[in-house]
Coordinates of C-alpha atoms and ligand atoms in Angstrom, one line a residue:
M1 CA -28.2 -14.0 -10.2
E2 CA -29.5 -11.2 -7.9
K3 CA -27.9 -7.8 -7.8
Q4 CA -27.3 -6.5 -4.3
R5 CA -28.2 -3.1 -3.1
T6 CA -26.5 -1.3 -0.2
T7 CA -27.7 2.0 1.2
A8 CA -25.9 5.1 2.4
L9 CA -25.9 6.7 5.9
P10 CA -25.2 10.4 6.2
S11 CA -21.6 11.2 5.3
T12 CA -19.8 11.0 8.7
E13 CA -21.7 8.0 9.9
E14 CA -21.1 6.3 6.5
L15 CA -17.4 6.9 6.8
A16 CA -17.4 5.4 10.4
R17 CA -19.3 2.4 9.0
Q18 CA -16.8 1.8 6.3
M19 CA -14.0 2.2 8.8
T20 CA -15.4 -0.8 10.8
Y21 CA -15.3 -2.9 7.6
I22 CA -11.8 -1.8 7.0
Q23 CA -10.8 -2.9 10.5
K24 CA -12.5 -6.3 10.0
I25 CA -10.4 -6.9 6.9
R26 CA -7.4 -5.5 8.5
Q27 CA -7.6 -8.1 11.3
E28 CA -7.7 -10.9 8.7
N29 CA -4.8 -9.4 6.8
D30 CA -2.7 -8.9 10.0
K31 CA -3.2 -12.6 10.8
Y32 CA -2.0 -13.4 7.3
L33 CA 1.0 -11.2 7.7
A34 CA 1.9 -12.9 11.1
E35 CA 1.5 -16.4 9.5
T36 CA 3.4 -15.8 6.2
G37 CA 5.7 -12.9 7.0
H38 CA 4.4 -10.8 4.1
K39 CA 1.4 -8.6 3.4
K40 CA -1.3 -9.4 0.9
K41 CA -0.9 -7.3 -2.3
F42 CA -3.3 -5.3 -4.4
Y43 CA -3.0 -4.2 -8.0
S44 CA -5.0 -1.1 -8.9
L45 CA -5.5 0.2 -12.4
A46 CA -7.1 3.5 -13.3
M47 CA -8.2 3.4 -16.9
G48 CA -9.9 6.7 -17.4
C49 CA -9.5 10.5 -17.0
Q50 CA -8.1 12.5 -14.1
M51 CA -11.3 12.0 -12.1
N52 CA -11.1 8.3 -12.5
A53 CA -7.4 8.4 -11.4
H54 CA -8.4 10.5 -8.4
D55 CA -11.1 8.0 -7.5
S56 CA -8.5 5.2 -7.6
E57 CA -6.3 7.1 -5.1
K58 CA -9.2 6.8 -2.7
L59 CA -9.7 3.1 -3.4
E60 CA -6.0 2.6 -2.9
G61 CA -6.1 4.6 0.4
M62 CA -8.8 2.2 1.7
L63 CA -6.9 -0.9 0.6
D64 CA -3.8 0.5 2.3
E65 CA -5.8 0.9 5.6
M66 CA -7.0 -2.6 5.2
G67 CA -3.4 -3.8 5.4
Y68 CA -2.7 -4.5 1.8
E69 CA 0.5 -3.5 0.1
A70 CA 0.4 -2.0 -3.5
T71 CA 2.1 -3.9 -6.3
T72 CA 2.8 -2.9 -9.9
E73 CA 3.0 -6.6 -10.8
E74 CA -0.5 -7.8 -11.6
T75 CA 0.7 -11.5 -11.5
E76 CA 1.5 -11.3 -7.7
A77 CA -1.7 -9.6 -6.6
D78 CA -4.3 -11.0 -4.2
F79 CA -6.7 -8.2 -4.9
I80 CA -7.1 -6.7 -8.4
I81 CA -9.2 -3.7 -9.1
Y82 CA -9.8 -2.0 -12.4
N83 CA -11.4 1.5 -12.3
T84 CA -13.0 1.5 -15.8
C85 CA -13.8 4.1 -18.4
C86 CA -16.3 4.0 -21.2
V87 CA -15.9 7.4 -23.0
R88 CA -14.8 5.6 -26.1
E89 CA -15.2 2.0 -27.3
N90 CA -11.4 1.3 -27.1
A91 CA -11.5 1.9 -23.3
E92 CA -14.2 -0.9 -23.0
L93 CA -12.4 -3.3 -25.3
K94 CA -9.3 -3.0 -23.2
V95 CA -11.3 -4.1 -20.1
Y96 CA -12.7 -7.2 -21.8
G97 CA -9.3 -8.1 -23.1
K98 CA -7.8 -7.9 -19.6
L99 CA -10.8 -9.9 -18.2
G100 CA -9.9 -12.7 -20.5
W101 CA -6.3 -12.7 -19.2
L102 CA -7.6 -12.6 -15.6
K103 CA -9.7 -15.7 -16.0
H104 CA -6.5 -17.6 -16.9
Y105 CA -4.6 -16.0 -14.0
K106 CA -7.3 -17.1 -11.5
E107 CA -7.6 -20.6 -12.9
T108 CA -3.9 -21.4 -13.1
E109 CA -2.0 -19.2 -10.7
N110 CA -4.1 -17.7 -7.9
P111 CA -7.6 -19.1 -7.4
N112 CA -8.0 -17.0 -4.3
A113 CA -7.4 -13.7 -6.0
M114 CA -10.3 -11.3 -5.7
I115 CA -11.2 -9.4 -8.8
A116 CA -13.1 -6.1 -8.6
L117 CA -14.4 -3.8 -11.4
C118 CA -15.7 -0.3 -10.8
G119 CA -16.1 3.0 -12.4
C120 CA -18.0 4.5 -15.4
M121 CA -18.2 1.4 -17.6
M122 CA -19.9 -0.6 -14.9
Q123 CA -22.8 1.9 -14.7
Q124 CA -24.2 0.5 -18.0
D125 CA -26.8 -2.3 -17.7
V126 CA -25.5 -4.1 -20.8
V127 CA -22.0 -4.3 -19.3
Q128 CA -23.3 -5.6 -16.0
Q129 CA -25.3 -8.3 -17.9
T130 CA -22.2 -9.3 -20.0
I131 CA -20.0 -9.6 -16.9
M132 CA -22.6 -11.7 -15.1
K133 CA -23.0 -14.0 -18.0
K134 CA -19.6 -14.3 -19.6
Y135 CA -17.0 -13.3 -16.9
R136 CA -18.0 -15.3 -13.9
H137 CA -14.6 -15.1 -12.4
V138 CA -15.2 -11.4 -11.4
D139 CA -15.9 -11.1 -7.7
L140 CA -17.1 -7.6 -7.2
V141 CA -18.7 -5.0 -9.4
F142 CA -19.7 -1.5 -8.3
G143 CA -20.1 1.9 -10.0
T144 CA -19.2 5.6 -9.7
F145 CA -21.7 6.6 -7.0
N146 CA -20.8 4.1 -4.3
L147 CA -17.0 3.9 -4.5
Y148 CA -16.6 4.5 -0.8
K149 CA -18.5 1.2 -0.3
L150 CA -15.4 -0.8 -1.3
P151 CA -14.7 -2.1 2.3
E152 CA -18.4 -3.1 2.9
L153 CA -18.6 -4.8 -0.5
M154 CA -15.4 -6.7 0.0
C155 CA -16.8 -8.1 3.3
M156 CA -20.0 -9.0 1.6
R157 CA -18.0 -10.9 -1.0
M158 CA -16.0 -12.7 1.7
D159 CA -19.2 -13.8 3.4
S160 CA -21.0 -15.1 0.3
D161 CA -20.3 -17.8 -2.2
G162 CA -21.1 -15.8 -5.3
P163 CA -20.1 -12.4 -6.9
V164 CA -21.4 -9.2 -5.5
F165 CA -22.9 -6.5 -7.8
D166 CA -23.9 -3.2 -6.3
I167 CA -24.5 -0.4 -8.8
W168 CA -26.4 2.7 -8.0
Q169 CA -28.2 5.1 -10.4
E170 CA -27.4 8.3 -8.6
Y171 CA -25.6 9.8 -5.6
Q172 CA -27.0 9.3 -2.1
E173 CA -24.1 10.8 -0.1
V174 CA -20.8 12.3 -1.1
V175 CA -18.6 10.9 1.6
E176 CA -15.8 13.3 2.6
D177 CA -12.4 12.5 4.1
L178 CA -11.9 9.0 2.7
P179 CA -8.3 7.7 3.2
S180 CA -6.3 8.2 0.1
I181 CA -2.9 7.4 -1.4
R182 CA -1.5 10.2 -3.4
H183 CA 0.9 9.2 -6.1
F184 CA 2.9 12.4 -5.8
S185 CA 3.9 14.2 -2.6
Y186 CA 4.0 17.6 -4.1
K187 CA 0.9 17.7 -6.3
A188 CA -2.7 16.6 -5.8
S189 CA -6.1 16.6 -7.4
V190 CA -9.2 17.9 -5.6
N191 CA -12.8 17.3 -6.8
I192 CA -14.8 20.5 -6.8
M193 CA -17.8 19.0 -8.4
F194 CA -19.2 15.6 -9.6
G195 CA -21.3 14.7 -12.6
C196 CA -22.3 16.6 -15.7
N197 CA -25.5 18.3 -16.9
N198 CA -24.4 19.2 -20.4
F199 CA -25.3 16.1 -22.4
C200 CA -23.1 16.8 -25.4
S201 CA -24.7 14.5 -27.9
Y202 CA -21.7 12.2 -28.4
C203 CA -20.8 11.8 -24.7
I204 CA -21.7 9.1 -22.2
V205 CA -20.3 10.8 -19.1
P206 CA -23.6 12.4 -17.9
Y207 CA -25.3 8.9 -18.0
V208 CA -22.6 7.2 -16.0
R209 CA -21.6 10.1 -13.6
G210 CA -25.0 11.5 -12.9
R211 CA -26.2 15.1 -12.5
E212 CA -23.9 17.9 -11.7
R213 CA -23.2 18.4 -8.0
S214 CA -20.8 21.0 -6.5
R215 CA -19.0 20.5 -3.2
E216 CA -19.2 23.2 -0.6
P217 CA -16.4 25.7 -0.9
E218 CA -15.4 25.3 2.7
D219 CA -15.0 21.6 2.3
I220 CA -12.8 22.2 -0.8
L221 CA -10.7 24.9 1.0
Q222 CA -10.3 22.7 4.0
E223 CA -9.1 19.8 1.9
I224 CA -6.5 22.0 0.1
R225 CA -5.2 23.5 3.4
K226 CA -4.6 19.9 4.7
L227 CA -2.8 19.0 1.5
V228 CA -0.6 22.0 1.6
A229 CA 0.2 21.3 5.3
D230 CA 1.2 17.9 4.0
G231 CA 3.7 19.4 1.5
V232 CA 1.6 19.8 -1.6
K233 CA 2.6 22.7 -3.9
E234 CA 0.3 22.3 -6.8
I235 CA -3.3 21.4 -6.9
M236 CA -5.6 20.5 -9.8
L237 CA -9.3 21.4 -9.3
L238 CA -11.3 18.8 -11.0
G239 CA -14.8 18.9 -12.6
Q240 CA -16.4 18.0 -15.9
N241 CA -17.3 21.6 -16.4
V242 CA -15.6 23.7 -13.6
N243 CA -17.0 26.9 -15.1
S244 CA -20.5 26.0 -13.9
Y245 CA -19.2 25.3 -10.4
G246 CA -21.3 26.5 -7.4
K247 CA -24.4 27.6 -9.3
T248 CA -26.7 25.1 -7.5
L249 CA -25.3 25.4 -4.0
E250 CA -27.5 26.7 -1.2
H251 CA -25.3 29.8 -1.1
P252 CA -24.3 30.1 -4.8
I253 CA -20.7 31.0 -5.6
S254 CA -18.9 31.2 -9.0
F255 CA -15.9 29.3 -10.0
A256 CA -14.0 32.7 -10.3
E257 CA -14.8 33.4 -6.6
L258 CA -13.6 29.9 -5.6
L259 CA -10.4 30.4 -7.5
R260 CA -9.8 33.7 -5.6
K261 CA -10.3 32.0 -2.3
V262 CA -8.0 29.1 -3.2
N263 CA -5.4 31.6 -4.3
E264 CA -5.3 33.0 -0.8
I265 CA -4.2 29.7 0.8
E266 CA -0.8 30.3 2.2
G267 CA 2.0 27.8 1.2
L268 CA 0.2 26.8 -2.0
E269 CA 2.2 27.7 -5.1
R270 CA 0.3 26.6 -8.2
I271 CA -3.4 26.1 -9.1
R272 CA -4.6 24.3 -12.2
F273 CA -8.1 23.3 -13.1
M274 CA -10.0 21.3 -15.7
T275 CA -12.2 21.1 -17.6
S276 CA -13.5 24.5 -18.8
H277 CA -16.5 24.4 -21.1
P278 CA -16.4 27.3 -23.6
K279 CA -20.1 28.1 -23.2
D280 CA -19.6 28.9 -19.5
M281 CA -16.3 30.7 -19.6
S282 CA -17.1 34.1 -18.2
D283 CA -15.2 37.4 -18.3
E284 CA -15.2 37.2 -14.5
L285 CA -13.2 34.0 -14.7
I286 CA -10.7 35.4 -17.2
L287 CA -10.2 38.3 -14.8
A288 CA -9.8 36.0 -11.8
M289 CA -7.3 33.9 -13.7
K290 CA -5.3 36.9 -14.6
A291 CA -5.4 38.4 -11.1
C292 CA -4.6 35.3 -9.1
D293 CA -0.8 34.9 -9.0
K294 CA -0.9 31.2 -8.2
V295 CA -3.3 30.2 -11.1
C296 CA -1.2 28.8 -13.9
K297 CA -1.5 30.7 -17.1
Y298 CA -2.6 27.6 -18.9
L299 CA -6.1 26.8 -20.1
H300 CA -7.6 23.6 -21.4
L301 CA -10.5 24.7 -23.5
P302 CA -11.9 21.9 -25.6
F303 CA -13.5 23.0 -28.9
Q304 CA -14.4 19.5 -30.3
S305 CA -15.2 20.8 -33.8
G306 CA -14.6 24.0 -35.7
S307 CA -17.9 23.8 -37.6
T308 CA -20.8 25.7 -36.1
K309 CA -23.2 23.2 -37.8
I310 CA -21.5 20.3 -36.1
L311 CA -21.2 22.1 -32.8
K312 CA -25.0 22.5 -32.8
K313 CA -25.5 18.8 -33.5
M314 CA -23.0 18.1 -30.7
N315 CA -25.2 20.3 -28.3
R316 CA -22.2 22.4 -27.4
H317 CA -24.0 25.8 -27.2
Y318 CA -21.3 27.9 -28.9
T319 CA -20.3 28.8 -32.4
K320 CA -16.9 28.7 -34.1
E321 CA -16.8 32.5 -34.0
G322 CA -17.8 32.6 -30.3
Y323 CA -15.0 30.2 -29.5
L324 CA -12.4 32.2 -31.4
E325 CA -13.6 35.4 -29.7
L326 CA -13.3 33.8 -26.3
V327 CA -9.7 32.7 -27.1
R328 CA -8.9 36.2 -28.3
K329 CA -10.1 37.6 -25.0
V330 CA -8.1 35.1 -23.0
K331 CA -5.0 35.9 -24.9
E332 CA -5.5 39.6 -24.6
A333 CA -5.9 39.3 -20.9
M334 CA -2.9 37.0 -20.5
P335 CA -0.4 37.3 -23.3
D336 CA 1.7 34.4 -21.8
V337 CA -1.1 32.0 -21.7
T338 CA -0.9 28.6 -23.4
L339 CA -4.0 26.7 -24.5
S340 CA -4.7 23.1 -25.0
T341 CA -7.9 21.4 -26.3
D342 CA -9.9 18.3 -27.2
I343 CA -10.9 17.6 -30.7
I344 CA -13.2 15.0 -32.2
V345 CA -12.9 14.0 -35.8
G346 CA -15.7 12.2 -37.7
F347 CA -18.8 13.2 -35.8
P348 CA -21.9 12.1 -37.7
G349 CA -22.6 14.4 -40.6
E350 CA -19.1 15.9 -40.7
T351 CA -18.3 16.9 -44.3
E352 CA -14.9 17.9 -45.7
E353 CA -15.9 21.5 -45.3
D354 CA -16.8 21.0 -41.6
F355 CA -13.4 19.3 -41.1
Q356 CA -11.6 22.2 -42.8
E357 CA -13.2 24.5 -40.2
T358 CA -11.7 22.4 -37.5
L359 CA -8.3 22.9 -39.2
D360 CA -9.0 26.7 -39.3
V361 CA -9.4 26.8 -35.5
I362 CA -6.2 24.7 -35.0
R363 CA -4.3 27.2 -37.2
E364 CA -5.8 30.2 -35.6
V365 CA -5.5 29.3 -31.9
K366 CA -2.1 27.5 -31.9
Y367 CA -2.4 25.0 -29.1
C368 CA 0.5 23.8 -26.9
T369 CA -1.1 20.4 -26.9
A370 CA -4.3 18.8 -28.2
F371 CA -6.0 15.6 -27.3
T372 CA -7.4 14.3 -30.5
F373 CA -10.1 11.6 -30.8
I374 CA -11.8 9.7 -33.5
Y375 CA -15.5 9.8 -32.9
S376 CA -16.7 6.7 -31.1
K377 CA -20.3 5.7 -31.2
R378 CA -21.7 5.3 -27.6
T379 CA -25.0 3.4 -27.3
G380 CA -27.6 5.4 -25.6
T381 CA -26.3 8.8 -26.7
P382 CA -28.3 10.9 -29.2
A383 CA -25.3 10.9 -31.7
A384 CA -25.3 7.1 -31.9
V385 CA -28.6 7.1 -33.8
M386 CA -27.8 10.1 -36.0
E387 CA -27.7 9.5 -39.8
D388 CA -24.6 10.1 -41.9
Q389 CA -22.1 8.3 -39.7
V390 CA -18.8 9.0 -41.4
P391 CA -17.1 6.0 -43.0
E392 CA -14.0 4.7 -41.1
E393 CA -11.5 5.3 -44.0
V394 CA -12.6 8.9 -44.4
V395 CA -12.3 9.6 -40.6
K396 CA -8.8 7.9 -40.5
D397 CA -7.6 10.1 -43.4
R398 CA -9.0 13.3 -41.8
F399 CA -7.4 12.3 -38.4
Q400 CA -4.0 12.0 -40.0
R401 CA -4.4 15.2 -42.0
M402 CA -5.3 16.9 -38.7
L403 CA -2.2 15.7 -37.0
D404 CA -0.1 16.9 -40.0
V405 CA -1.5 20.4 -39.4
L406 CA -1.4 20.3 -35.6
N407 CA 2.0 19.0 -34.8
P408 CA 4.1 21.6 -36.6
L409 CA 2.1 24.3 -34.9
V410 CA 2.6 22.6 -31.5
H411 CA 6.3 22.7 -32.3
E412 CA 6.0 26.5 -33.1
V413 CA 4.3 27.1 -29.7
T414 CA 6.9 25.2 -27.9
Q415 CA 9.6 27.2 -29.6
T416 CA 8.4 30.4 -27.9
Q417 CA 9.7 28.9 -24.6
V418 CA 13.2 28.3 -25.9
G419 CA 15.8 30.7 -24.4
K420 CA 13.6 31.6 -21.4
V421 CA 14.4 30.8 -17.8
L422 CA 11.2 29.4 -16.3
P423 CA 10.2 28.1 -12.9
V424 CA 9.8 24.3 -13.2
L425 CA 8.1 22.1 -10.6
V426 CA 10.3 19.0 -10.6
E427 CA 8.1 15.9 -10.9
E428 CA 10.1 12.7 -11.2
V429 CA 13.2 10.9 -12.5
S430 CA 12.9 10.1 -16.2
K431 CA 11.8 6.5 -16.9
N432 CA 14.5 6.1 -19.5
D433 CA 17.4 7.8 -17.9
A434 CA 18.2 7.9 -14.1
G435 CA 20.2 11.1 -14.5
I436 CA 17.4 13.1 -16.1
L437 CA 14.6 14.8 -14.2
T438 CA 11.2 15.8 -15.6
G439 CA 9.1 18.7 -14.5
R440 CA 6.5 21.2 -15.8
T441 CA 6.5 24.9 -16.3
E442 CA 3.5 27.0 -15.3
Q443 CA 2.4 26.8 -19.0
N444 CA 2.4 23.0 -18.6
T445 CA 5.4 22.4 -20.9
L446 CA 7.2 19.2 -20.0
V447 CA 10.9 19.8 -19.3
H448 CA 13.7 17.3 -19.2
F449 CA 17.0 18.3 -17.6
T450 CA 20.0 16.9 -15.8
G451 CA 19.6 16.7 -12.0
T452 CA 19.4 14.6 -8.9
K453 CA 16.2 13.3 -7.3
D454 CA 16.5 15.4 -4.2
L455 CA 15.1 18.2 -6.3
I456 CA 11.7 16.4 -6.8
G457 CA 8.9 18.5 -5.4
Q458 CA 10.8 21.8 -5.6
I459 CA 10.1 24.7 -8.0
I460 CA 13.5 25.7 -9.5
P461 CA 14.5 28.0 -12.4
V462 CA 15.4 26.1 -15.6
K463 CA 16.7 27.6 -18.8
I464 CA 15.0 26.1 -21.8
T465 CA 17.5 25.2 -24.5
E466 CA 16.0 22.8 -27.0
N467 CA 12.6 22.2 -28.5
K468 CA 11.5 18.6 -28.9
T469 CA 7.9 19.5 -29.9
F470 CA 6.1 17.6 -27.1
Y471 CA 8.7 18.4 -24.5
V472 CA 11.8 20.6 -24.1
I473 CA 15.3 20.2 -22.9
G474 CA 16.5 22.5 -20.2
E475 CA 19.5 23.4 -18.0
R476 CA 19.3 24.0 -14.3
M477 CA 20.3 27.6 -13.5
Ligands
SAH501 N1 -16.0 17.3 -19.6 C1 -14.9 17.5 -20.5 C2 -14.5 16.2 -21.2 C3 -14.7 14.9 -20.8 S1 -14.4 13.6 -21.9 C4 -15.3 18.5 -21.5 O1 -16.4 18.7 -21.8 O2 -14.4 19.0 -22.1 C5 -12.9 14.0 -22.6 C6 -13.0 14.1 -24.1 O3 -13.3 12.9 -24.7 C7 -14.0 15.1 -24.6 O4 -13.6 16.4 -24.5 C8 -14.2 14.6 -26.0 O5 -13.2 15.3 -26.9 C9 -13.8 13.2 -26.0 N2 -15.0 12.3 -26.2 C10 -16.1 12.3 -25.4 N3 -17.0 11.4 -25.9 C11 -16.4 10.9 -27.1 C12 -16.9 10.0 -28.1 N4 -18.0 9.5 -28.1 N5 -16.0 9.8 -29.1 C13 -14.8 10.4 -29.2 N6 -14.4 11.3 -28.3 C14 -15.2 11.5 -27.2
SF4_502 FE1 -19.2 15.0 -21.8 FE2 -20.0 17.4 -22.6 FE3 -20.2 16.7 -20.1 FE4 -17.8 17.1 -21.1 S1 -19.4 18.7 -20.9 S2 -18.4 15.4 -19.8 S3 -18.0 16.3 -23.2 S4 -21.3 15.8 -21.8
F3S503 FE1 -13.6 9.8 -17.0 FE2 -14.0 7.9 -18.7 FE3 -15.7 8.2 -16.8 S1 -13.3 9.9 -19.2 S2 -15.7 10.3 -16.3 S3 -13.5 7.7 -16.6 S4 -16.2 7.6 -18.8

């Protein structure tokens, strides 16, 4: 089977081109609606990080323009799209599991359903080969660099009798202003950069997302102003390493400078960002965080391992002491700040002593949350061929011991919020209880409290009354 290869026009022309494909599909879908009395439905699943989720919002926006209606029931969908992740093996196994189910669905229930796969996992040759050989019921495969091609690729698939594969190795154009469906009216994510240049030795992201590329500050500000005019109160600035934002632009600008500009946008209330790489976290940025009233005093600062020896093998470019010093500076500048982190256990060569150093950092910093991972071997990364891979039972035991140290400390950090009255951005009605609302404090603490759904999207004072470790109970003031 041949792989197809589309090409990109300059950004605005490319958008116009995709819009003509959208119209073409729309005409077909309108006809279907007139004949059947209902719209065709799409099911969209984002399987990865916040960037992946944000990409899916754009895919969904395009599908909406095509006249499809979203469904959360996969079994009634005419178009199914999985935006895949490959950062750990589990993420990939999940996709193959679902593909097995889809084969059955297509054979028995809906032979006309179109199945599309996109995102990071699809950037890998071996995955493309496997899907071509073993999962012939998949209709459409594309990657991270040509997401905006969805309408064109769907038309190609409709006009051909076999599947369409179109995976690029790098960006050609970053197409701005794609239609998008936002999942929340009051908060939104904004990409400030794409790709990653850091090549941490365990990580596959640089291989599947390409080299680092910053968006022009004016484009970012313009997008945020539009979102704010549309009712958005909180924005999340997204990048794999936001601290190196802007360095390669024609007119270089630092992330700290960008934050200050975003902070000036009238009507915007909260600014968050992720992810910060410790090696690039400057004093200038700490000052900007402190000075900007809209920037939430919450910092996600992954340390990965507490052992300087392991950090070197991970290619992280900082030491345990350097990281702790950075945290000290951040806390000194902003005494109210809360910190969260990412930790990997069981990186090749990690000894019990190295692991103890990870526990040291956990004890010393005291995080409000930590995303903890068991090291997963990713083919093609330098760590995958390192000697001394740690045996599974040892890693599992360390992982559990880490949680035993971490969770009581998370409880302690959450306890510092109890008794305070804090502004909470009300997010949604609790899934388990229609009378309970959930929201977040500036420090990112999840709050449950009694209230009615008309409060969603507002920032209101809530008194924190009870500590449940991973969330708190509050009372509306
Ligand atoms: N750019 C971000 C993180 C992106 S991936 C950063 O540098 O912080 C999110 C997290 O997944 C990483 O921080 C790391 O903790 C984890 N991760 C990445 N590759 C992994 C692997 N091979 N095994 C286990 N965890 C991994
Ligand atoms: Fe992966 Fe490191 Fe880049 Fe984060 S900074 S995406 S962990 S290579
Ligand atoms: Fe995100 Fe997973 Fe890709 S973490 S960048 S979706 S590999």
